[in-house]
XYZ file of C-alpha atoms in Angstrom:
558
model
C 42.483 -25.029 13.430
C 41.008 -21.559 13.631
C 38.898 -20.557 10.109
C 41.336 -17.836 9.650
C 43.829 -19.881 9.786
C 42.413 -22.379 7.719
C 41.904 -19.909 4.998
C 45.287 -18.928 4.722
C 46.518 -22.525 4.563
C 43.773 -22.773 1.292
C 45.151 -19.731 -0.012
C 48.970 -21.312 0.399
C 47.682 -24.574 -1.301
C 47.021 -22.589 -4.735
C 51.067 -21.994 -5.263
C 52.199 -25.606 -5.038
C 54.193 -26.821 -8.294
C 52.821 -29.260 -10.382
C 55.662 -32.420 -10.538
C 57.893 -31.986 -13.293
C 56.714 -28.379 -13.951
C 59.826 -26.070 -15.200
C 59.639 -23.039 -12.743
C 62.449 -20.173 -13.460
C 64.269 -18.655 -10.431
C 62.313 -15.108 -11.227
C 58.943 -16.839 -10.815
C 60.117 -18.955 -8.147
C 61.076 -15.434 -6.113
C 57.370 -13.970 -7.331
C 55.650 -16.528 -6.344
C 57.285 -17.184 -2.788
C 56.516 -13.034 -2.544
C 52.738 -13.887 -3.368
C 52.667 -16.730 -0.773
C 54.572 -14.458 1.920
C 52.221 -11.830 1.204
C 49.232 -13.960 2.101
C 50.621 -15.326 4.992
C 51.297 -11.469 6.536
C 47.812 -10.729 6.030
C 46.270 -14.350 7.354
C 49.222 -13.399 10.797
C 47.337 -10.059 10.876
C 43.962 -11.313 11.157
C 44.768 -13.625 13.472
C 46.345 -10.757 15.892
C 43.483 -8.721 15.902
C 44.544 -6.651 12.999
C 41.185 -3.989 12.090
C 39.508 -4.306 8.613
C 40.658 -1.284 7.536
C 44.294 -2.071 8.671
C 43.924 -5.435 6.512
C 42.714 -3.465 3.189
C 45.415 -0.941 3.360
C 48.205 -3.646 3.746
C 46.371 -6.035 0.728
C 46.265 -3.174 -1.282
C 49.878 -2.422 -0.765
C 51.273 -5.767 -0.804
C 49.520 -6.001 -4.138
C 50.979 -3.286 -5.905
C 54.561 -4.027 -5.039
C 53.960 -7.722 -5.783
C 52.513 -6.914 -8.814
C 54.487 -4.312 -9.867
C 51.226 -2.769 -10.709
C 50.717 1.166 -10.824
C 47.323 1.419 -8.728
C 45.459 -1.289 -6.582
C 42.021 -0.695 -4.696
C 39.412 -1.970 -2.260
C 35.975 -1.155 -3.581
C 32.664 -1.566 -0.856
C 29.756 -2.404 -2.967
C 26.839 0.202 -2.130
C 23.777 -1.191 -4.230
C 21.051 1.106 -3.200
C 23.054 3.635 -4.752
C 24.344 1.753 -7.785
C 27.838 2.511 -6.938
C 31.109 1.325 -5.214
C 33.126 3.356 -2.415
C 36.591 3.463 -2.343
C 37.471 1.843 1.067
C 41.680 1.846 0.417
C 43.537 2.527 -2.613
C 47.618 2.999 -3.325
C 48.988 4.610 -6.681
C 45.739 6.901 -7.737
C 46.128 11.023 -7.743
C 42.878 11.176 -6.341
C 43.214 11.110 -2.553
C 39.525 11.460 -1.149
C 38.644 8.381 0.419
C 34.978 7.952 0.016
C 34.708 8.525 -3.458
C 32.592 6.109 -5.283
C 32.400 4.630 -9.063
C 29.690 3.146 -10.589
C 28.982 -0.392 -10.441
C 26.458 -0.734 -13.559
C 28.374 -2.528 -16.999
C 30.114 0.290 -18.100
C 32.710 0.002 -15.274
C 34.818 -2.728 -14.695
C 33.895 -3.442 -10.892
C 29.964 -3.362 -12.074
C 30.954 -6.215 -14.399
C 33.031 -8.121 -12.262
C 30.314 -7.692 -9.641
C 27.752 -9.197 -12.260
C 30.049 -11.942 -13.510
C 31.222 -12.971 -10.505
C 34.692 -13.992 -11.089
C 37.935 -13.028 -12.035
C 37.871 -10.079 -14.857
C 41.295 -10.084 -17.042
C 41.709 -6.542 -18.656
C 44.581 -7.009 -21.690
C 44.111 -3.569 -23.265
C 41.402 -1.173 -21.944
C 41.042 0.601 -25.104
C 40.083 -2.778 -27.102
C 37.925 -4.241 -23.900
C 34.389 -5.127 -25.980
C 33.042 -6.078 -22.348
C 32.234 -3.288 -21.035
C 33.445 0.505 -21.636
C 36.501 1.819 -19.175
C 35.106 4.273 -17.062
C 36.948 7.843 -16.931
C 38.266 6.926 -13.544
C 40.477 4.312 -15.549
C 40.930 6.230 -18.334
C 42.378 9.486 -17.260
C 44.841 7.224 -15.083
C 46.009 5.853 -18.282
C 45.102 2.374 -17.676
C 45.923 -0.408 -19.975
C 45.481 -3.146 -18.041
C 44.037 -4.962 -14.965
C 42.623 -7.616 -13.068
C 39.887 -7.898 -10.297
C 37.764 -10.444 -8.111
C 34.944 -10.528 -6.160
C 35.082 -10.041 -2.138
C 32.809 -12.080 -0.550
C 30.570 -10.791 2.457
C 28.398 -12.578 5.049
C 26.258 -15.000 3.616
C 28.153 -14.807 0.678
C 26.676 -11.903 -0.537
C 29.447 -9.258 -2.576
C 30.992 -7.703 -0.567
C 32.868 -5.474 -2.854
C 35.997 -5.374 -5.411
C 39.748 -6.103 -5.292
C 41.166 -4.808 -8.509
C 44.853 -4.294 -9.688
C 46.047 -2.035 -12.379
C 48.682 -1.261 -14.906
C 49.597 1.538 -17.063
C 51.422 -0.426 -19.621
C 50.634 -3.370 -21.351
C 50.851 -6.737 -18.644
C 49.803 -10.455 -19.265
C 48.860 -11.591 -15.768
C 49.342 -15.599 -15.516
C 47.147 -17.627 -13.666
C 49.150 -17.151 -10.754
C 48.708 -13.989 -10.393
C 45.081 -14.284 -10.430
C 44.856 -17.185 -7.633
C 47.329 -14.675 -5.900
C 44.991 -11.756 -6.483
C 41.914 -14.227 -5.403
C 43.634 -15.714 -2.654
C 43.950 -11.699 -0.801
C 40.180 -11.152 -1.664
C 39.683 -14.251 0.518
C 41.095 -13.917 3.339
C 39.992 -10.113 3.284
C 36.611 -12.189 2.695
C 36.989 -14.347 5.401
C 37.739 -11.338 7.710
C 34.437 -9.376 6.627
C 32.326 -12.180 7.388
C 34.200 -12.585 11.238
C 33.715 -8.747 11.539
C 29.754 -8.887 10.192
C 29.477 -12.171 12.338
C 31.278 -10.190 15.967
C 29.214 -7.324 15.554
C 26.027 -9.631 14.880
C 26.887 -11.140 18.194
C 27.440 -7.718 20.180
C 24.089 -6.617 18.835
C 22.568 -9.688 20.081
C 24.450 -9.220 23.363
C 23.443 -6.075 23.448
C 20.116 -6.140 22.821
C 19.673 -9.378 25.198
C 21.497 -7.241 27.879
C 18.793 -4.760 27.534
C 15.591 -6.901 27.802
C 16.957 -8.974 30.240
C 17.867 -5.369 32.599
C 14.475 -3.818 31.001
C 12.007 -6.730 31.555
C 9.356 -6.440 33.915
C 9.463 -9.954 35.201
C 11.935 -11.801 37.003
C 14.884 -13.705 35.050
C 17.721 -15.361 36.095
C 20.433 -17.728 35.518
C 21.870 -20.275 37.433
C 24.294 -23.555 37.635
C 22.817 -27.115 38.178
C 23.342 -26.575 42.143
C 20.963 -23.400 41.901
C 23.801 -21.010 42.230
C 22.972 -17.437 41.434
C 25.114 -16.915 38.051
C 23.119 -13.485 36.685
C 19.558 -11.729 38.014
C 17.999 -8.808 36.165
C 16.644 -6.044 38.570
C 13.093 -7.407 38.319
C 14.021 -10.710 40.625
C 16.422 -8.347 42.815
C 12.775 -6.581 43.607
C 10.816 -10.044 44.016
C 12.765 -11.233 46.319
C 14.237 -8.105 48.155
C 17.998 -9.238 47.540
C 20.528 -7.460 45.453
C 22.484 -8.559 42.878
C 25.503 -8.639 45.637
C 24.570 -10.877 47.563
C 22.699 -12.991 45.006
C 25.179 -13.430 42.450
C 28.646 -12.352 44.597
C 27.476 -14.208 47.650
C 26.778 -17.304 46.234
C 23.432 -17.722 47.147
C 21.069 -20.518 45.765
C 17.452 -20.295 44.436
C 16.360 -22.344 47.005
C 17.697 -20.025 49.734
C 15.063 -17.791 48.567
C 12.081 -20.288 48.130
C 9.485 -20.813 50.983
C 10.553 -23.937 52.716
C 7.742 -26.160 51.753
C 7.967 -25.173 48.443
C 11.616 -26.159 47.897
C 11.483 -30.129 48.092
C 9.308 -29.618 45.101
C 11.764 -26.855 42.823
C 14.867 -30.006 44.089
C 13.069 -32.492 42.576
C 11.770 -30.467 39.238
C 15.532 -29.185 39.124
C 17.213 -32.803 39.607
C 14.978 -33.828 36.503
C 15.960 -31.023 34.573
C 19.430 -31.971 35.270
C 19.136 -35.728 33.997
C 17.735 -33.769 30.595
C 14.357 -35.759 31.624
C 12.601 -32.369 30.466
C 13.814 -29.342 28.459
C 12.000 -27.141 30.780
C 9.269 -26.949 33.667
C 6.541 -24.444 34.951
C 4.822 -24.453 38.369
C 3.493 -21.772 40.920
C 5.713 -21.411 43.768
C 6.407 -19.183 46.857
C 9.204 -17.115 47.665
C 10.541 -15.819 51.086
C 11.213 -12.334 50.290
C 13.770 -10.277 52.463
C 10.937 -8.805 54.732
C 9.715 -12.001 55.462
C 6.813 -11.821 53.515
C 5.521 -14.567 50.902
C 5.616 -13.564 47.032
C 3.398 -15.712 44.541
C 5.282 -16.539 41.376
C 4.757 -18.142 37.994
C 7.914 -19.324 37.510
C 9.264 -21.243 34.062
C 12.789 -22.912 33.675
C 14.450 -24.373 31.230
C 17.706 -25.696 30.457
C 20.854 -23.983 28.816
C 22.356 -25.641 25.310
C 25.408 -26.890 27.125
C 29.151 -26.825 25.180
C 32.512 -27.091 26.214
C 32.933 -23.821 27.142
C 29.913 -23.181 29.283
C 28.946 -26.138 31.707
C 25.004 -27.148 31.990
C 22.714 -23.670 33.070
C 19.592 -23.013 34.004
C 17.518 -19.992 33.049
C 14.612 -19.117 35.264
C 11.933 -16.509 34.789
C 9.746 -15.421 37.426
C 6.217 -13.279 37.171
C 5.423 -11.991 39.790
C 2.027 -12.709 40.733
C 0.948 -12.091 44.039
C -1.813 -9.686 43.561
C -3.985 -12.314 41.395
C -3.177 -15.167 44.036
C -4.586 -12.894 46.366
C -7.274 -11.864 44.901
C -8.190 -15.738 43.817
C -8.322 -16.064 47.338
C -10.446 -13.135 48.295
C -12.747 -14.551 45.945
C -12.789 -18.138 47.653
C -13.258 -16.547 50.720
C -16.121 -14.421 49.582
C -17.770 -17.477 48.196
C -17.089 -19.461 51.307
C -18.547 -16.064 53.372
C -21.445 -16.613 50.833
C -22.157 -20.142 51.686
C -21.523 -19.776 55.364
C -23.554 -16.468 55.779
C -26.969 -17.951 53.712
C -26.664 -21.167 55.691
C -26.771 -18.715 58.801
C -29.473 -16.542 57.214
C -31.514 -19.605 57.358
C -30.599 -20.690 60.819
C -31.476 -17.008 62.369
C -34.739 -17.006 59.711
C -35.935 -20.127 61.597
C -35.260 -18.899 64.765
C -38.330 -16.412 65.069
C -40.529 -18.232 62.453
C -40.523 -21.457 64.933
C -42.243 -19.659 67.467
C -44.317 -18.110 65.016
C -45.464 -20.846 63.071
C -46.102 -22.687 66.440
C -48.288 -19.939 68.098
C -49.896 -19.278 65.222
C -51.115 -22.899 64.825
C -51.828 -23.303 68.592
C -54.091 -20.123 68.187
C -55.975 -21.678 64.983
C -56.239 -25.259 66.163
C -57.438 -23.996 69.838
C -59.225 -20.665 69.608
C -62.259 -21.608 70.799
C -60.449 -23.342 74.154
C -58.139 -21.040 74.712
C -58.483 -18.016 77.353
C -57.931 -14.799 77.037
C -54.490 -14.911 78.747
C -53.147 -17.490 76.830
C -54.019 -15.329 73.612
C -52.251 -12.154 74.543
C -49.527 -14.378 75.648
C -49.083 -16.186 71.879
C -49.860 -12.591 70.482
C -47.099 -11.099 72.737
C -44.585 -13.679 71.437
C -45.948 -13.741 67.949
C -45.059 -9.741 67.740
C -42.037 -10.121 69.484
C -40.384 -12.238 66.930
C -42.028 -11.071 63.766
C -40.374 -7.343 65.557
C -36.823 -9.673 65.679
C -37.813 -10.812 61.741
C -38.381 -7.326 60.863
C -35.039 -5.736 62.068
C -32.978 -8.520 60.531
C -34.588 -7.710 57.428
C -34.568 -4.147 57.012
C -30.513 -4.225 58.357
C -30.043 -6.894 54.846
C -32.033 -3.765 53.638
C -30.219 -1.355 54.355
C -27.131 -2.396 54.052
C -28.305 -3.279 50.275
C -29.469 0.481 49.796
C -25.875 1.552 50.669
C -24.135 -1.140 48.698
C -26.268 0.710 45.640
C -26.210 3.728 46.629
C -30.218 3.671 47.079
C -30.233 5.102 50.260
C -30.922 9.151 50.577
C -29.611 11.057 54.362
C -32.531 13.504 55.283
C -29.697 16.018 56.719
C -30.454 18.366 59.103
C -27.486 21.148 59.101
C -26.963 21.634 62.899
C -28.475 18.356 64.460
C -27.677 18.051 68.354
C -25.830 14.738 68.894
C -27.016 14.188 72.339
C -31.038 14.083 71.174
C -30.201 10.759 68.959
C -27.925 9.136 71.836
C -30.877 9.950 74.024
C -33.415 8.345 71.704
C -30.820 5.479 71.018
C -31.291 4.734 74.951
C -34.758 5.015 75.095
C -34.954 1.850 72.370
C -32.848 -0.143 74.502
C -33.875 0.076 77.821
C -35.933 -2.782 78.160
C -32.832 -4.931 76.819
C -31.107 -2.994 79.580
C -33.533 -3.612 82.800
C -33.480 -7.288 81.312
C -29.964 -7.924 81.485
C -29.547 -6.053 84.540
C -27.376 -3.940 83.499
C -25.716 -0.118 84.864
C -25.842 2.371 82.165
C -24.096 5.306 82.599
C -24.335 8.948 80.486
C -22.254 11.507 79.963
C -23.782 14.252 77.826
C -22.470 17.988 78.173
C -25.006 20.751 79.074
C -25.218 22.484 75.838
C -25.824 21.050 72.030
C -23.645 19.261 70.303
C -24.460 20.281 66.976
C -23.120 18.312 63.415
C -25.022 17.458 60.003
C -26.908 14.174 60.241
C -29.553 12.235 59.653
C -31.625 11.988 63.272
C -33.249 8.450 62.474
C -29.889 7.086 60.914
C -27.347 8.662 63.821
C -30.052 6.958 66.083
C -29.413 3.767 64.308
C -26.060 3.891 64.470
C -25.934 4.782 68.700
C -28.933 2.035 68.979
C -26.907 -0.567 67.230
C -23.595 0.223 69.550
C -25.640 0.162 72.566
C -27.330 -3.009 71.535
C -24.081 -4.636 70.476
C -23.165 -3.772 74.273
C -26.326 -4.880 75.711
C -25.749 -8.106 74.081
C -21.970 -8.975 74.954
C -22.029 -7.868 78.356
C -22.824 -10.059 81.135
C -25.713 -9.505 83.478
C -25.119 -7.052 86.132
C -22.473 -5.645 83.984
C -21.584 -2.057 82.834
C -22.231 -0.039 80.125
C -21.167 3.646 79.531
C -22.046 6.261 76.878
C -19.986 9.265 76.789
C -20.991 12.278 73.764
C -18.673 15.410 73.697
C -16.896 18.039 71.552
C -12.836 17.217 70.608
C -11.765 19.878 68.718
C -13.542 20.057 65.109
C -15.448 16.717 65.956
C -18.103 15.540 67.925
C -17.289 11.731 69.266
C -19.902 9.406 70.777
C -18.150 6.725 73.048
C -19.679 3.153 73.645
C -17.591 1.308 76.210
C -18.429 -1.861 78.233
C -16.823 -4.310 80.724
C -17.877 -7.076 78.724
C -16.563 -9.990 76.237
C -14.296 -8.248 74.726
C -12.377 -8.850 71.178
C -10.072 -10.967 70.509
C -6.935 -8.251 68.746
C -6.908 -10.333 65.670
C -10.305 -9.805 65.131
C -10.508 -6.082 65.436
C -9.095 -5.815 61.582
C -12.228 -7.605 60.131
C -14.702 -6.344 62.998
C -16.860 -4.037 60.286
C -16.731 -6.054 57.465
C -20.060 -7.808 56.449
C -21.433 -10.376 57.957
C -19.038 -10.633 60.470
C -20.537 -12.763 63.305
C -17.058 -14.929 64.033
C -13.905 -14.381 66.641
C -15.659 -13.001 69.977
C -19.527 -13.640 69.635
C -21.345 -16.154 70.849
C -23.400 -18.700 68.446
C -26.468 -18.890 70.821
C -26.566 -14.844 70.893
C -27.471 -14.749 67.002
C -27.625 -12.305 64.508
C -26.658 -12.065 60.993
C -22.840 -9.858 62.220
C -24.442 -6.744 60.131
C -24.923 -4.515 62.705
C -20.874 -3.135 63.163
C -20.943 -3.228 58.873
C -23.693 -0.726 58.844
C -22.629 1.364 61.617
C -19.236 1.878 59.780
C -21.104 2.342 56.296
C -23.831 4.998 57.836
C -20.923 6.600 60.039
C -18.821 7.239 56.653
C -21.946 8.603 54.883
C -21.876 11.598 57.523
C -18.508 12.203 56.547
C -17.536 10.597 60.487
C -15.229 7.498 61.125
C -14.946 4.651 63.667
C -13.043 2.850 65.645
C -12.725 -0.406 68.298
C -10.198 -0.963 70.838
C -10.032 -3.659 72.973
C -7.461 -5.328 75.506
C -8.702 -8.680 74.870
C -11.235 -11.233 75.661
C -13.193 -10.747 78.627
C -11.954 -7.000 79.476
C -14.707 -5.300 77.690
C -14.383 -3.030 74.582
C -15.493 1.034 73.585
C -16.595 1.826 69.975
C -15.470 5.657 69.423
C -17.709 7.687 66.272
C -16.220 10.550 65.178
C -18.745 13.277 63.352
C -18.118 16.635 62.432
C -18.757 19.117 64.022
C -21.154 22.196 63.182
């Protein structure tokens, strides 16, 4: 049974007869009006009937029940210390709104302090409290009201009767008059409790489309039952096709992540947990993979709704990322200072061991074998040298240390001839064709000259280095439009394509080098850092391994 229609069978119950009690036809036919009264109203309520539609008709059926002149529904207003006239039948005063006090000088403030039925006899000898001139100038004599209950049983207001002649109300008529304030009570309180629940509704309707993270809800097979907008944008589905089209969560989780979200789900299921949270992937629309941290936990279930899941979902890509940046740079770390030691040996062996030859046989040794461990001794110390000033150098930059000695119209050509000068004995060694193409006239940009000599020296040393003997190297310098580019090509290793997005990052010595070559993979990093310090740019291309490779600077031009 429904609780209004519960209430209205307790409000019946109060007109049963007592056995053997002596009831005359008149108050047999009043009282059966009272009951049939009650009923109407408890029928309304249970159609739907409005609050305000309920008052009027209590109000009503009260009066001609009654046979009472006036009969009102007052809403309690305690901030302001008085009661508002909600519906009202028999008074000359027709504004609806208008409010009496509720302190002890009225009787609604002292049936609101009582809190209970209030029997007026005669107004004009009532020692309770003093009629107030609403009563008065109506002529009242007498009346009765009761208390209507709100939610949380908190007064709602008063439901008060009146008479202009002299009336003894019987009990009756006060379980009748207490009876309407109930269900009218019990109506206030379904109101107060419907609206609680819209706001609630509302308000969850609004963080769950407003919420930046992902939430959902879903049935114990992982169908789609409700996603905010935040998941439609994680995983690059819309609602549609989410919710509409059936899809499950695990449609949308990377496949070796979704063994793992079965099993948490199957345990969830068994009510083995209230809830579970774990990092997991999903397969986004594109095809890309999006990090979450995702938390679910399990719906109270009832009759009505069936077992639920809700799910919510942060999206958090960017820190897995950048987690693994940061294991990468350590691992970078650890695999670039074991190589720093490796290529630190390399020319400190020789070192070490001429030096001691020279110390432990200087007196036996010729004058040829001297300038031969001197020879080696300075060309390694040279190799030491350079690998130190590029860590440096590339230091200085990093902090912003190192100062450009500009020179406003500097002609490009002088520091690619320069850069070939420093190379050519690598070049005569390795056999190797070198090929120029420089224009006639200057090529004139803002520069450094002993930094844009670097940069050409490193390029053409890089080349040197990765191209076979008898092999082909080319340096082109000329004017395109408002820039001045410096080509390095050769028919050389190569790059590998998946290499040429990391090719100037630090330290880069992997993907299309060989080990026995050496170096400590700085030489591209500074290039690109001393090339973007001019205010120029650069750029690899490659078809592959094995069919060479041109590094392209781009300055501007003067």
């Amino acid at each position: 049974m429904s609780e209004g229609a519960s209430q209205v069978a307790r409000a019946l119950s109060q007109y049963s007869f007592e056995v053997g009690e002596a009831v005359s036809p008149e108050a047999l036919q009043i009282r059966l009006r009272q009951q049939a009264v009650v009923a109407e109203l408890g029928e309304m309520a249970l159609r739907g009937a409005s609050l305000q539609t309920l008052f009027e008709e209590a109000v009503q059926g009260l009066r001609e029940v009654l046979d009472v002149d006036y009969a009102k529904v007052l809403k309690n207003q305690p901030v302001s210390g008085t009661a508002r006239l909600v519906a009202g039948v028999g008074w000359d005063w027709t504004a609806e709104g208008m409010a009496v006090s509720t302190g002890l000088d009225s009787q609604a403030g002292y049936t609101l302090e009582c809190d209970g039925p209030v029997i007026v006899t005669d107004l004009a000898e009532e020692a309770r409290f003093s009629g107030p001139s609403l009563l008065l100038e109506h002529g009242v004599v007498s009346g009765m009201s009761v208390v209507i209950r709100g939610p949380e049983e908190e007064p709602y207001g008063v439901l008060g009767v009146h008479s202009r002649s002299h009336r003894l109300f019987t009990q009756y008529d006060v379980h009748f008059l207490q009876a309407v304030a109930n269900v009218l009570a019990t109506n206030i309180q379904k109101a107060a409790s419907e609206a609680a629940l819209r706001r609630s509704e509302e308000t969850f309707r609004e963080a769950f489309e407003q919420a930046g993270v992902g939430i959902v809800i879903t049935d114990v097979d992982g169908r789609f039952q409700e996603v905010n907008p935040a998941f439609e944008q994680l995983v690059g589905y819309s609602r549609a096709e989410l919710v509409d089209g059936g899809m499950t969560v695990f449609q949308v989780t990377h496949p070796e992540d979704r063994i793992q979200i079965q099993e948490e789900a199957a345990r969830l299921s068994a009510e083995k947990m209230d809830s579970y949270s774990l990092e997991k992937r999903y397969r986004h629309r594109n095809g890309s993979t999006v990090w979450a941290l995702v938390t679910v936990a399990r719906l109270p279930e009832n009759h009505n709704f069936p077992m639920q899941f809700v799910g919510i979902a942060q999206d958090i890509t960017q820190r897995h990322e950048a987690e693994q940046a940061l294991e990468d740079a350590d691992r970078h770390k650890d695999e670039f200072l074991s190589m720093l030691g490796h290529e630190l040996r390399n020319p400190l062996t020789p070192i070490t061991t001429m030096s001691q030859h020279l110390v432990n046989n200087w007196e036996r040794t010729d004058h040829h074998r001297v300038q031969e461990a001197v020879s080696i001794i300075y060309q390694q110390s040279t190799h030491l040298a350079r690998m130190v000033e590029d860590l440096l150098d590339l230091s200085r930059i990093k902090r912003g240390r190192l100062a450009l000695q500009m020179e406003p119209a500097l002609d490009a050509r002088k520091a690619v001839r320069q850069a070939m000068d420093s190379i050519a004995p690598q070049v005569e060694e390795n056999r190797h064709t070198m090929r120029v193409e420089l224009p006639d006239h200057p090529l004139p940009t803002a520069g450094d000259p002993t930094r844009l000599t670097q940069i050409v020296a490193n390029l053409l040393g890089n080349a040197t280095k990765f191209t076979p003997a008898d092999g082909t190297i080319q340096v082109r310098c000329a004017r395109e439009g408002k820039q001045v580019v410096i080509a390095v090509s050769d028919d050389g290793k190569g790059i590998p394509k998946a290499r040429l997005r990391t090719l100037f990052r630090d330290f880069d010595q992997k993907g299309f080098q060989d080990s026995e070559l050496g170096g400590l993979g700085l030489g591209l990093s500074l290039v690109r850092r001393l090339v973007e310090m001019h205010g120029g740019e650069i750029e690899a291309e490659s078809p592959g391994e094995n069919q060479g490779s041109i590094f392209r600077v781009y300055l501007p031009a003067c």
